[in-house]
């Protein structure tokens, strides 16, 4: 039976919005060749959380290998706040065979990329997360990421 002002209602909505998780997503279009043996960024996502908390980041995409040589078929991915820099945890995608007499040269093999990491964030401060990759040092086989993407889910430090 008590009258409430619109500013009190708006404050309640702001408090609720800050306490609830939020999500943001980006997907890079097309095919991205992975040629760097030292690390390169495939896609990035900037998030500015409403409060202190964590951001759960999920990297996805399709990885393809076109074999010209049956050896050196791997690429390593990680999520990081520094472009082009790999860190743990990382995920390695590899494909055999590993000898010249084995079948498989000339094949186009595809696999799914799924990697997850958690980053602490500060309310009101923009944090950019990168999906980074580097490949084997021979750079013989064609390795590429198709439609690499990032999804960030914000989780506040406190429960309402």
CSV table of N, CA and C in Angstrom, one decimal:
chain,number,residue,atom,x,y,z
A,1,UNK,N,0.8,-1.2,0.0
A,1,UNK,CA,0.0,0.0,0.0
A,1,UNK,C,0.8,1.3,0.0
A,2,UNK,N,2.2,1.1,0.0
A,2,UNK,CA,3.0,2.3,0.0
A,2,UNK,C,3.3,2.8,-1.4
A,3,UNK,N,3.2,4.1,-1.6
A,3,UNK,CA,3.6,4.6,-2.9
A,3,UNK,C,5.1,4.6,-3.2
A,4,UNK,N,5.5,4.1,-4.3
A,4,UNK,CA,6.9,4.1,-4.7
A,4,UNK,C,7.2,5.1,-5.8
A,5,UNK,N,8.3,5.7,-5.8
A,5,UNK,CA,8.6,6.7,-6.8
A,5,UNK,C,9.3,6.0,-8.0
A,6,UNK,N,9.2,6.6,-9.2
A,6,UNK,CA,9.9,6.0,-10.4
A,6,UNK,C,11.4,5.8,-10.2
A,7,UNK,N,12.0,6.7,-9.4
A,7,UNK,CA,13.5,6.6,-9.2
A,7,UNK,C,13.8,5.3,-8.3
A,8,UNK,N,12.9,5.0,-7.4
A,8,UNK,CA,13.0,3.8,-6.6
A,8,UNK,C,12.9,2.5,-7.5
A,9,UNK,N,11.9,2.6,-8.4
A,9,UNK,CA,11.7,1.4,-9.3
A,9,UNK,C,12.9,1.3,-10.2
A,10,UNK,N,13.4,2.4,-10.7
A,10,UNK,CA,14.6,2.3,-11.6
A,10,UNK,C,15.8,1.8,-10.9
A,11,UNK,N,16.0,2.2,-9.6
A,11,UNK,CA,17.1,1.7,-8.8
A,11,UNK,C,17.0,0.2,-8.6
A,12,UNK,N,15.7,-0.3,-8.4
A,12,UNK,CA,15.5,-1.7,-8.2
A,12,UNK,C,15.9,-2.5,-9.5
A,13,UNK,N,15.5,-1.9,-10.7
A,13,UNK,CA,15.9,-2.5,-12.0
A,13,UNK,C,17.4,-2.5,-12.2
A,14,UNK,N,18.1,-1.4,-11.8
A,14,UNK,CA,19.5,-1.3,-12.0
A,14,UNK,C,20.2,-2.4,-11.1
A,15,UNK,N,19.7,-2.5,-9.8
A,15,UNK,CA,20.3,-3.5,-8.9
A,15,UNK,C,20.1,-4.9,-9.5
A,16,UNK,N,19.0,-5.2,-10.0
A,16,UNK,CA,18.7,-6.5,-10.6
A,16,UNK,C,19.5,-6.8,-11.8
A,17,UNK,N,19.7,-5.8,-12.7
A,17,UNK,CA,20.5,-5.9,-13.9
A,17,UNK,C,21.9,-6.2,-13.5
A,18,UNK,N,22.5,-5.5,-12.5
A,18,UNK,CA,23.8,-5.7,-12.1
A,18,UNK,C,24.1,-7.1,-11.5
A,19,UNK,N,23.1,-7.6,-10.8
A,19,UNK,CA,23.2,-8.9,-10.2
A,19,UNK,C,23.1,-10.1,-11.1
A,20,UNK,N,22.5,-9.8,-12.3
A,20,UNK,CA,22.2,-11.0,-13.2
A,20,UNK,C,23.4,-11.1,-14.2
A,21,UNK,N,23.6,-12.4,-14.6
A,21,UNK,CA,24.6,-12.6,-15.6
A,21,UNK,C,24.2,-12.0,-16.9
A,22,UNK,N,25.2,-11.6,-17.7
A,22,UNK,CA,24.9,-11.1,-19.0
A,22,UNK,C,25.8,-11.8,-20.0
A,23,UNK,N,25.5,-11.8,-21.3
A,23,UNK,CA,26.2,-12.5,-22.3
A,23,UNK,C,26.5,-11.6,-23.5
A,24,UNK,N,27.6,-11.8,-24.2
A,24,UNK,CA,28.0,-11.1,-25.4
A,24,UNK,C,28.7,-12.0,-26.3
A,25,UNK,N,28.4,-11.9,-27.7
A,25,UNK,CA,29.0,-12.9,-28.6
A,25,UNK,C,29.5,-12.2,-29.9
A,26,UNK,N,30.6,-12.7,-30.4
A,26,UNK,CA,31.0,-12.3,-31.7
A,26,UNK,C,31.5,-13.5,-32.5
A,27,UNK,N,31.4,-13.4,-33.8
A,27,UNK,CA,31.9,-14.5,-34.7
A,27,UNK,C,32.6,-13.8,-35.9
A,28,UNK,N,33.8,-14.2,-36.2
A,28,UNK,CA,34.6,-13.6,-37.3
A,28,UNK,C,34.1,-14.4,-38.6
A,29,UNK,N,33.8,-13.6,-39.6
A,29,UNK,CA,33.3,-14.2,-40.8
A,29,UNK,C,34.4,-14.9,-41.6
A,30,UNK,N,34.0,-16.0,-42.3
A,30,UNK,CA,34.9,-16.6,-43.3
A,30,UNK,C,36.0,-17.5,-42.7
A,31,UNK,N,37.0,-17.7,-43.5
A,31,UNK,CA,38.1,-18.6,-43.2
A,31,UNK,C,39.4,-17.8,-42.9
A,32,UNK,N,40.0,-18.2,-41.8
A,32,UNK,CA,41.2,-17.5,-41.4
A,32,UNK,C,42.4,-18.5,-41.4
A,33,UNK,N,43.4,-18.2,-42.3
A,33,UNK,CA,44.5,-19.1,-42.4
A,33,UNK,C,45.4,-18.9,-41.1
A,34,UNK,N,45.9,-20.0,-40.6
A,34,UNK,CA,46.8,-20.0,-39.4
A,34,UNK,C,48.2,-20.2,-39.9
A,35,UNK,N,48.9,-19.1,-40.0
A,35,UNK,CA,50.3,-19.1,-40.6
A,35,UNK,C,51.3,-18.8,-39.6
A,36,UNK,N,50.9,-18.2,-38.5
A,36,UNK,CA,51.9,-17.7,-37.5
A,36,UNK,C,52.4,-18.9,-36.6
A,37,UNK,N,53.7,-19.0,-36.5
A,37,UNK,CA,54.3,-20.0,-35.7
A,37,UNK,C,54.7,-19.4,-34.3
A,38,UNK,N,54.4,-18.1,-34.1
A,38,UNK,CA,54.6,-17.5,-32.8
A,38,UNK,C,53.4,-17.0,-32.1
A,39,UNK,N,52.3,-17.0,-32.8
A,39,UNK,CA,51.0,-16.6,-32.2
A,39,UNK,C,50.3,-15.5,-32.9
A,40,UNK,N,49.0,-15.6,-33.2
A,40,UNK,CA,48.2,-14.5,-33.8
A,40,UNK,C,46.8,-14.6,-33.2
A,41,UNK,N,46.2,-13.5,-33.3
A,41,UNK,CA,44.8,-13.4,-32.8
A,41,UNK,C,43.8,-13.6,-34.0
A,42,UNK,N,42.8,-14.5,-33.8
A,42,UNK,CA,41.9,-14.8,-34.8
A,42,UNK,C,40.6,-14.0,-34.7
A,43,UNK,N,40.2,-13.7,-33.4
A,43,UNK,CA,39.0,-12.9,-33.2
A,43,UNK,C,39.1,-12.3,-31.7
A,44,UNK,N,38.5,-11.2,-31.5
A,44,UNK,CA,38.5,-10.6,-30.1
A,44,UNK,C,37.1,-10.1,-29.8
A,45,UNK,N,36.9,-10.0,-28.5
A,45,UNK,CA,35.6,-9.5,-27.9
A,45,UNK,C,35.9,-8.6,-26.7
A,46,UNK,N,35.4,-7.4,-26.8
A,46,UNK,CA,35.6,-6.4,-25.7
A,46,UNK,C,34.3,-6.5,-24.8
A,47,UNK,N,34.5,-6.6,-23.5
A,47,UNK,CA,33.4,-6.6,-22.6
A,47,UNK,C,33.6,-5.5,-21.5
A,48,UNK,N,32.6,-4.8,-21.1
A,48,UNK,CA,32.6,-3.8,-20.0
A,48,UNK,C,31.5,-4.2,-19.0
A,49,UNK,N,31.9,-4.9,-18.0
A,49,UNK,CA,30.9,-5.4,-17.0
A,49,UNK,C,30.3,-4.3,-16.2
A,50,UNK,N,29.1,-4.5,-15.7
A,50,UNK,CA,28.5,-3.5,-14.8
A,50,UNK,C,29.0,-3.5,-13.4
A,51,UNK,N,29.7,-4.6,-13.0
A,51,UNK,CA,30.2,-4.7,-11.6
A,51,UNK,C,31.4,-5.6,-11.7
A,52,UNK,N,32.1,-5.7,-10.6
A,52,UNK,CA,33.2,-6.7,-10.5
A,52,UNK,C,32.7,-8.1,-10.6
A,53,UNK,N,33.4,-9.0,-11.2
A,53,UNK,CA,33.0,-10.4,-11.3
A,53,UNK,C,34.0,-11.2,-12.2
A,54,UNK,N,33.4,-12.1,-12.8
A,54,UNK,CA,34.2,-13.0,-13.8
A,54,UNK,C,33.5,-13.0,-15.1
A,55,UNK,N,34.3,-13.2,-16.1
A,55,UNK,CA,33.7,-13.5,-17.4
A,55,UNK,C,34.1,-14.9,-17.9
A,56,UNK,N,33.2,-15.7,-18.1
A,56,UNK,CA,33.4,-17.0,-18.7
A,56,UNK,C,33.4,-16.9,-20.2
A,57,UNK,N,34.6,-17.2,-20.8
A,57,UNK,CA,34.7,-17.0,-22.3
A,57,UNK,C,34.8,-18.4,-23.0
A,58,UNK,N,34.0,-18.6,-24.0
A,58,UNK,CA,34.0,-19.8,-24.8
A,58,UNK,C,34.5,-19.5,-26.2
A,59,UNK,N,35.5,-20.1,-26.7
A,59,UNK,CA,36.0,-20.0,-28.1
A,59,UNK,C,35.5,-21.2,-28.9
A,60,UNK,N,35.0,-20.9,-30.1
A,60,UNK,CA,34.4,-22.0,-30.9
A,60,UNK,C,34.9,-21.7,-32.4
A,61,UNK,N,34.7,-22.7,-33.2
A,61,UNK,CA,34.9,-22.6,-34.6
A,61,UNK,C,35.2,-24.0,-35.2
A,62,UNK,N,35.5,-24.1,-36.4
A,62,UNK,CA,35.9,-25.3,-37.1
A,62,UNK,C,37.3,-25.2,-37.6
A,63,UNK,N,38.1,-26.2,-37.3
A,63,UNK,CA,39.5,-26.2,-37.7
A,63,UNK,C,39.7,-27.2,-38.9
A,64,UNK,N,40.3,-26.8,-39.9
A,64,UNK,CA,40.6,-27.7,-41.1
A,64,UNK,C,42.1,-27.8,-41.3
A,65,UNK,N,42.5,-29.0,-41.7
A,65,UNK,CA,43.9,-29.3,-42.1
A,65,UNK,C,43.9,-29.8,-43.5
A,66,UNK,N,44.7,-29.2,-44.4
A,66,UNK,CA,44.8,-29.7,-45.8
A,66,UNK,C,46.3,-30.2,-45.8
A,67,UNK,N,46.4,-31.5,-45.9
A,67,UNK,CA,47.7,-32.1,-45.8
A,67,UNK,C,48.5,-32.1,-47.1
A,68,UNK,N,49.6,-31.5,-47.1
A,68,UNK,CA,50.6,-31.6,-48.2
A,68,UNK,C,51.7,-32.6,-47.8
A,69,UNK,N,51.9,-32.7,-46.5
A,69,UNK,CA,52.9,-33.6,-45.9
A,69,UNK,C,52.2,-34.3,-44.7
A,70,UNK,N,52.5,-35.5,-44.5
A,70,UNK,CA,51.8,-36.3,-43.4
A,70,UNK,C,52.3,-36.0,-42.0
A,71,UNK,N,53.3,-35.1,-41.9
A,71,UNK,CA,53.8,-34.7,-40.5
A,71,UNK,C,53.5,-33.3,-40.2
A,72,UNK,N,53.7,-32.9,-39.0
A,72,UNK,CA,53.5,-31.6,-38.5
A,72,UNK,C,52.1,-31.0,-38.7
A,73,UNK,N,51.2,-31.7,-38.1
A,73,UNK,CA,49.8,-31.3,-38.3
A,73,UNK,C,49.2,-30.9,-37.0
A,74,UNK,N,49.6,-29.8,-36.4
A,74,UNK,CA,49.0,-29.3,-35.2
A,74,UNK,C,49.0,-27.8,-35.1
A,75,UNK,N,47.9,-27.3,-34.4
A,75,UNK,CA,47.8,-25.9,-34.1
A,75,UNK,C,47.3,-25.8,-32.7
A,76,UNK,N,47.8,-24.8,-32.0
A,76,UNK,CA,47.5,-24.6,-30.5
A,76,UNK,C,46.7,-23.3,-30.4
A,77,UNK,N,45.6,-23.4,-29.6
A,77,UNK,CA,44.7,-22.3,-29.3
A,77,UNK,C,44.7,-21.9,-27.8
A,78,UNK,N,44.5,-20.7,-27.5
A,78,UNK,CA,44.3,-20.3,-26.1
A,78,UNK,C,43.5,-19.0,-26.1
A,79,UNK,N,42.8,-18.7,-25.0
A,79,UNK,CA,42.2,-17.4,-24.8
A,79,UNK,C,43.0,-16.6,-23.9
A,80,UNK,N,43.1,-15.3,-24.2
A,80,UNK,CA,44.0,-14.5,-23.4
A,80,UNK,C,43.6,-13.0,-23.5
A,81,UNK,N,44.1,-12.2,-22.6
A,81,UNK,CA,43.8,-10.7,-22.7
A,81,UNK,C,44.9,-10.0,-23.4
A,82,UNK,N,45.8,-10.7,-24.0
A,82,UNK,CA,46.9,-10.2,-24.8
A,82,UNK,C,46.8,-10.8,-26.2
A,83,UNK,N,46.7,-10.0,-27.2
A,83,UNK,CA,46.6,-10.5,-28.6
A,83,UNK,C,47.9,-11.3,-29.0
A,84,UNK,N,47.6,-12.4,-29.6
A,84,UNK,CA,48.7,-13.2,-30.2
A,84,UNK,C,49.5,-14.0,-29.2
A,85,UNK,N,49.2,-13.9,-27.9
A,85,UNK,CA,50.0,-14.6,-26.9
A,85,UNK,C,49.3,-15.8,-26.3
A,86,UNK,N,49.9,-17.0,-26.4
A,86,UNK,CA,49.3,-18.2,-25.9
A,86,UNK,C,49.5,-18.3,-24.4
A,87,UNK,N,48.6,-18.9,-23.7
A,87,UNK,CA,48.7,-19.1,-22.3
A,87,UNK,C,48.0,-20.4,-21.9
A,88,UNK,N,48.3,-20.9,-20.7
A,88,UNK,CA,47.5,-22.1,-20.2
A,88,UNK,C,46.2,-21.6,-19.6
A,89,UNK,N,45.1,-22.3,-19.7
A,89,UNK,CA,45.1,-23.6,-20.5
A,89,UNK,C,45.0,-23.3,-22.0
A,90,UNK,N,45.5,-24.2,-22.7
A,90,UNK,CA,45.4,-24.1,-24.2
A,90,UNK,C,44.9,-25.4,-24.7
A,91,UNK,N,44.6,-25.5,-25.9
A,91,UNK,CA,44.1,-26.7,-26.5
A,91,UNK,C,44.8,-26.9,-27.8
A,92,UNK,N,45.3,-28.2,-28.0
A,92,UNK,CA,46.0,-28.5,-29.2
A,92,UNK,C,45.2,-29.4,-30.1
A,93,UNK,N,45.0,-29.0,-31.4
A,93,UNK,CA,44.4,-29.8,-32.4
A,93,UNK,C,45.5,-30.4,-33.2
A,94,UNK,N,45.4,-31.7,-33.4
A,94,UNK,CA,46.4,-32.4,-34.1
A,94,UNK,C,45.8,-33.5,-35.0
A,95,UNK,N,46.4,-33.8,-36.1
A,95,UNK,CA,45.9,-34.8,-37.0
A,95,UNK,C,47.0,-35.6,-37.6
A,96,UNK,N,46.9,-36.9,-37.7
A,96,UNK,CA,47.9,-37.8,-38.3
A,96,UNK,C,47.5,-38.1,-39.7
A,97,UNK,N,48.2,-39.0,-40.4
A,97,UNK,CA,49.3,-39.8,-40.0
A,97,UNK,C,50.6,-39.1,-40.0
A,98,UNK,N,51.6,-39.8,-39.5
A,98,UNK,CA,52.9,-39.1,-39.2
A,98,UNK,C,54.0,-39.8,-40.0
A,99,UNK,N,53.7,-40.5,-41.1
A,99,UNK,CA,54.8,-41.1,-41.9
A,99,UNK,C,54.5,-40.9,-43.3
A,100,UNK,N,55.5,-40.9,-44.2
A,100,UNK,CA,55.3,-40.7,-45.6
A,100,UNK,C,54.5,-41.8,-46.3
A,101,UNK,N,54.7,-43.0,-45.7
A,101,UNK,CA,54.0,-44.2,-46.3
A,101,UNK,C,52.6,-44.4,-45.9
A,102,UNK,N,52.1,-43.6,-44.9
A,102,UNK,CA,50.7,-43.7,-44.4
A,102,UNK,C,49.8,-43.0,-45.3
A,103,UNK,N,48.5,-43.5,-45.4
A,103,UNK,CA,47.6,-42.8,-46.2
A,103,UNK,C,47.2,-41.4,-45.6
A,104,UNK,N,46.6,-40.6,-46.3
A,104,UNK,CA,46.0,-39.4,-45.8
A,104,UNK,C,46.5,-38.1,-46.4
A,105,UNK,N,47.6,-38.1,-47.1
A,105,UNK,CA,48.1,-36.9,-47.7
A,105,UNK,C,47.1,-36.4,-48.7
A,106,UNK,N,46.9,-35.1,-48.7
A,106,UNK,CA,45.9,-34.5,-49.6
A,106,UNK,C,44.5,-34.5,-49.0
A,107,UNK,N,44.3,-35.0,-47.9
A,107,UNK,CA,43.0,-35.0,-47.2
A,107,UNK,C,42.7,-33.7,-46.6
A,108,UNK,N,41.4,-33.3,-46.6
A,108,UNK,CA,41.0,-32.1,-45.9
A,108,UNK,C,40.2,-32.6,-44.7
A,109,UNK,N,40.8,-32.4,-43.5
A,109,UNK,CA,40.2,-33.0,-42.3
A,109,UNK,C,39.7,-31.8,-41.5
A,110,UNK,N,38.5,-31.9,-40.9
A,110,UNK,CA,37.9,-30.9,-40.1
A,110,UNK,C,37.7,-31.4,-38.7
A,111,UNK,N,37.7,-30.5,-37.7
A,111,UNK,CA,37.4,-30.8,-36.4
A,111,UNK,C,36.8,-29.5,-35.7
A,112,UNK,N,36.2,-29.7,-34.6
A,112,UNK,CA,35.6,-28.6,-33.8
A,112,UNK,C,36.5,-28.0,-32.8
A,113,UNK,N,36.5,-26.7,-32.7
A,113,UNK,CA,37.3,-26.0,-31.7
A,113,UNK,C,36.3,-25.6,-30.6
A,114,UNK,N,36.7,-26.0,-29.4
A,114,UNK,CA,35.9,-25.6,-28.2
A,114,UNK,C,36.9,-25.4,-27.1
A,115,UNK,N,37.0,-24.2,-26.6
A,115,UNK,CA,38.0,-23.9,-25.5
A,115,UNK,C,37.3,-22.9,-24.5
A,116,UNK,N,37.5,-23.1,-23.2
A,116,UNK,CA,36.8,-22.3,-22.2
A,116,UNK,C,37.9,-21.8,-21.2
A,117,UNK,N,37.7,-20.5,-20.8
A,117,UNK,CA,38.6,-20.0,-19.7
A,117,UNK,C,37.8,-18.9,-19.0
A,118,UNK,N,38.2,-18.6,-17.8
A,118,UNK,CA,37.5,-17.6,-16.9
A,118,UNK,C,38.5,-16.5,-16.6
A,119,UNK,N,38.0,-15.2,-16.7
A,119,UNK,CA,38.8,-14.1,-16.5
A,119,UNK,C,38.2,-13.2,-15.5
A,120,UNK,N,38.9,-12.7,-14.4
A,120,UNK,CA,38.4,-11.7,-13.5
A,120,UNK,C,38.2,-10.4,-14.2
A,121,UNK,N,37.1,-9.7,-13.9
A,121,UNK,CA,36.9,-8.4,-14.5
A,121,UNK,C,36.5,-7.3,-13.5
A,122,UNK,N,36.7,-6.1,-13.8
A,122,UNK,CA,36.4,-5.0,-12.9
A,122,UNK,C,35.2,-4.2,-13.5
A,123,UNK,N,34.2,-3.9,-12.6
A,123,UNK,CA,33.1,-3.1,-13.1
A,123,UNK,C,33.4,-1.8,-13.8
A,124,UNK,N,32.9,-1.6,-14.9
A,124,UNK,CA,33.1,-0.3,-15.7
A,124,UNK,C,34.4,-0.3,-16.5
A,125,UNK,N,35.2,-1.3,-16.4
A,125,UNK,CA,36.5,-1.3,-17.1
A,125,UNK,C,36.4,-2.3,-18.2
A,126,UNK,N,36.7,-1.9,-19.4
A,126,UNK,CA,36.7,-2.7,-20.6
A,126,UNK,C,37.8,-3.7,-20.6
A,127,UNK,N,37.5,-5.0,-20.8
A,127,UNK,CA,38.5,-6.0,-20.9
A,127,UNK,C,38.3,-6.7,-22.3
A,128,UNK,N,39.4,-6.8,-23.1
A,128,UNK,CA,39.3,-7.5,-24.4
A,128,UNK,C,39.9,-8.9,-24.3
A,129,UNK,N,39.2,-9.9,-24.8
A,129,UNK,CA,39.6,-11.2,-24.8
A,129,UNK,C,39.9,-11.6,-26.2
A,130,UNK,N,41.0,-12.3,-26.4
A,130,UNK,CA,41.4,-12.8,-27.8
A,130,UNK,C,41.4,-14.3,-27.9
A,131,UNK,N,41.0,-14.8,-29.0
A,131,UNK,CA,41.2,-16.2,-29.3
A,131,UNK,C,42.5,-16.2,-30.2
A,132,UNK,N,43.6,-16.8,-29.6
A,132,UNK,CA,44.9,-16.8,-30.2
A,132,UNK,C,45.2,-18.2,-30.7
A,133,UNK,N,46.1,-18.2,-31.7
A,133,UNK,CA,46.5,-19.5,-32.3
A,133,UNK,C,47.9,-19.4,-32.8
A,134,UNK,N,48.6,-20.6,-32.7
A,134,UNK,CA,49.9,-20.7,-33.4
A,134,UNK,C,50.0,-22.1,-33.9
A,135,UNK,N,50.8,-22.3,-35.0
A,135,UNK,CA,50.9,-23.6,-35.6
A,135,UNK,C,52.3,-24.1,-35.5
A,136,UNK,N,52.4,-25.4,-36.0
A,136,UNK,CA,53.8,-26.0,-36.0
A,136,UNK,C,54.8,-25.2,-36.8
A,137,UNK,N,56.0,-25.3,-36.4
A,137,UNK,CA,57.1,-24.5,-37.0
A,137,UNK,C,57.4,-24.7,-38.4
A,138,UNK,N,57.0,-25.9,-39.0
A,138,UNK,CA,57.3,-26.1,-40.4
A,138,UNK,C,56.5,-25.3,-41.4
A,139,UNK,N,55.2,-25.0,-40.9
A,139,UNK,CA,54.3,-24.2,-41.8
A,139,UNK,C,54.1,-24.9,-43.1
A,140,UNK,N,54.1,-26.3,-43.1
A,140,UNK,CA,54.0,-27.0,-44.4
A,140,UNK,C,52.5,-27.2,-44.8
A,141,UNK,N,51.7,-27.7,-43.9
A,141,UNK,CA,50.3,-28.0,-44.2
A,141,UNK,C,49.4,-26.7,-44.0
A,142,UNK,N,48.4,-26.7,-44.8
A,142,UNK,CA,47.4,-25.5,-44.7
A,142,UNK,C,46.5,-25.8,-43.5
A,143,UNK,N,46.6,-24.9,-42.5
A,143,UNK,CA,45.7,-25.0,-41.3
A,143,UNK,C,44.9,-23.7,-41.3
A,144,UNK,N,43.6,-23.9,-41.0
A,144,UNK,CA,42.7,-22.7,-41.0
A,144,UNK,C,41.6,-22.9,-40.0
A,145,UNK,N,41.1,-21.7,-39.6
A,145,UNK,CA,39.9,-21.7,-38.7
A,145,UNK,C,38.7,-21.1,-39.5
A,146,UNK,N,37.6,-21.8,-39.4
A,146,UNK,CA,36.4,-21.3,-40.1
A,146,UNK,C,35.4,-20.7,-39.1
A,147,UNK,N,35.0,-19.5,-39.3
A,147,UNK,CA,34.1,-18.8,-38.4
A,147,UNK,C,34.4,-18.9,-36.9
A,148,UNK,N,35.7,-18.5,-36.6
A,148,UNK,CA,36.0,-18.6,-35.1
A,148,UNK,C,35.2,-17.5,-34.4
A,149,UNK,N,34.7,-17.9,-33.2
A,149,UNK,CA,33.9,-17.0,-32.4
A,149,UNK,C,34.2,-17.1,-30.9
A,150,UNK,N,33.7,-16.0,-30.3
A,150,UNK,CA,33.8,-15.9,-28.8
A,150,UNK,C,32.5,-15.6,-28.2
A,151,UNK,N,32.2,-16.2,-27.1
A,151,UNK,CA,31.0,-15.9,-26.3
A,151,UNK,C,31.5,-15.6,-24.9
A,152,UNK,N,31.1,-14.5,-24.3
A,152,UNK,CA,31.5,-14.1,-23.0
A,152,UNK,C,30.2,-14.0,-22.1
A,153,UNK,N,30.3,-14.7,-21.0
A,153,UNK,CA,29.1,-14.7,-20.0
A,153,UNK,C,29.6,-14.0,-18.7
A,154,UNK,N,29.0,-12.9,-18.3
A,154,UNK,CA,29.4,-12.2,-17.1
A,154,UNK,C,28.7,-12.8,-15.9
A,155,UNK,N,29.5,-13.0,-14.9
A,155,UNK,CA,29.0,-13.5,-13.6
A,155,UNK,C,29.4,-12.6,-12.5
A,156,UNK,N,28.5,-11.9,-11.8
A,156,UNK,CA,29.0,-11.0,-10.7
A,156,UNK,C,29.6,-11.7,-9.6
A,157,UNK,N,30.3,-10.9,-8.8
A,157,UNK,CA,31.0,-11.5,-7.6
A,157,UNK,C,30.0,-11.9,-6.5
A,158,UNK,N,28.9,-11.2,-6.4
A,158,UNK,CA,27.9,-11.5,-5.3
A,158,UNK,C,26.6,-11.9,-5.9
A,159,UNK,N,25.9,-12.7,-5.1
A,159,UNK,CA,24.6,-13.1,-5.4
A,159,UNK,C,23.6,-12.2,-4.8
A,160,UNK,N,22.5,-11.9,-5.5
A,160,UNK,CA,21.5,-11.0,-4.9
A,160,UNK,C,20.8,-11.6,-3.6
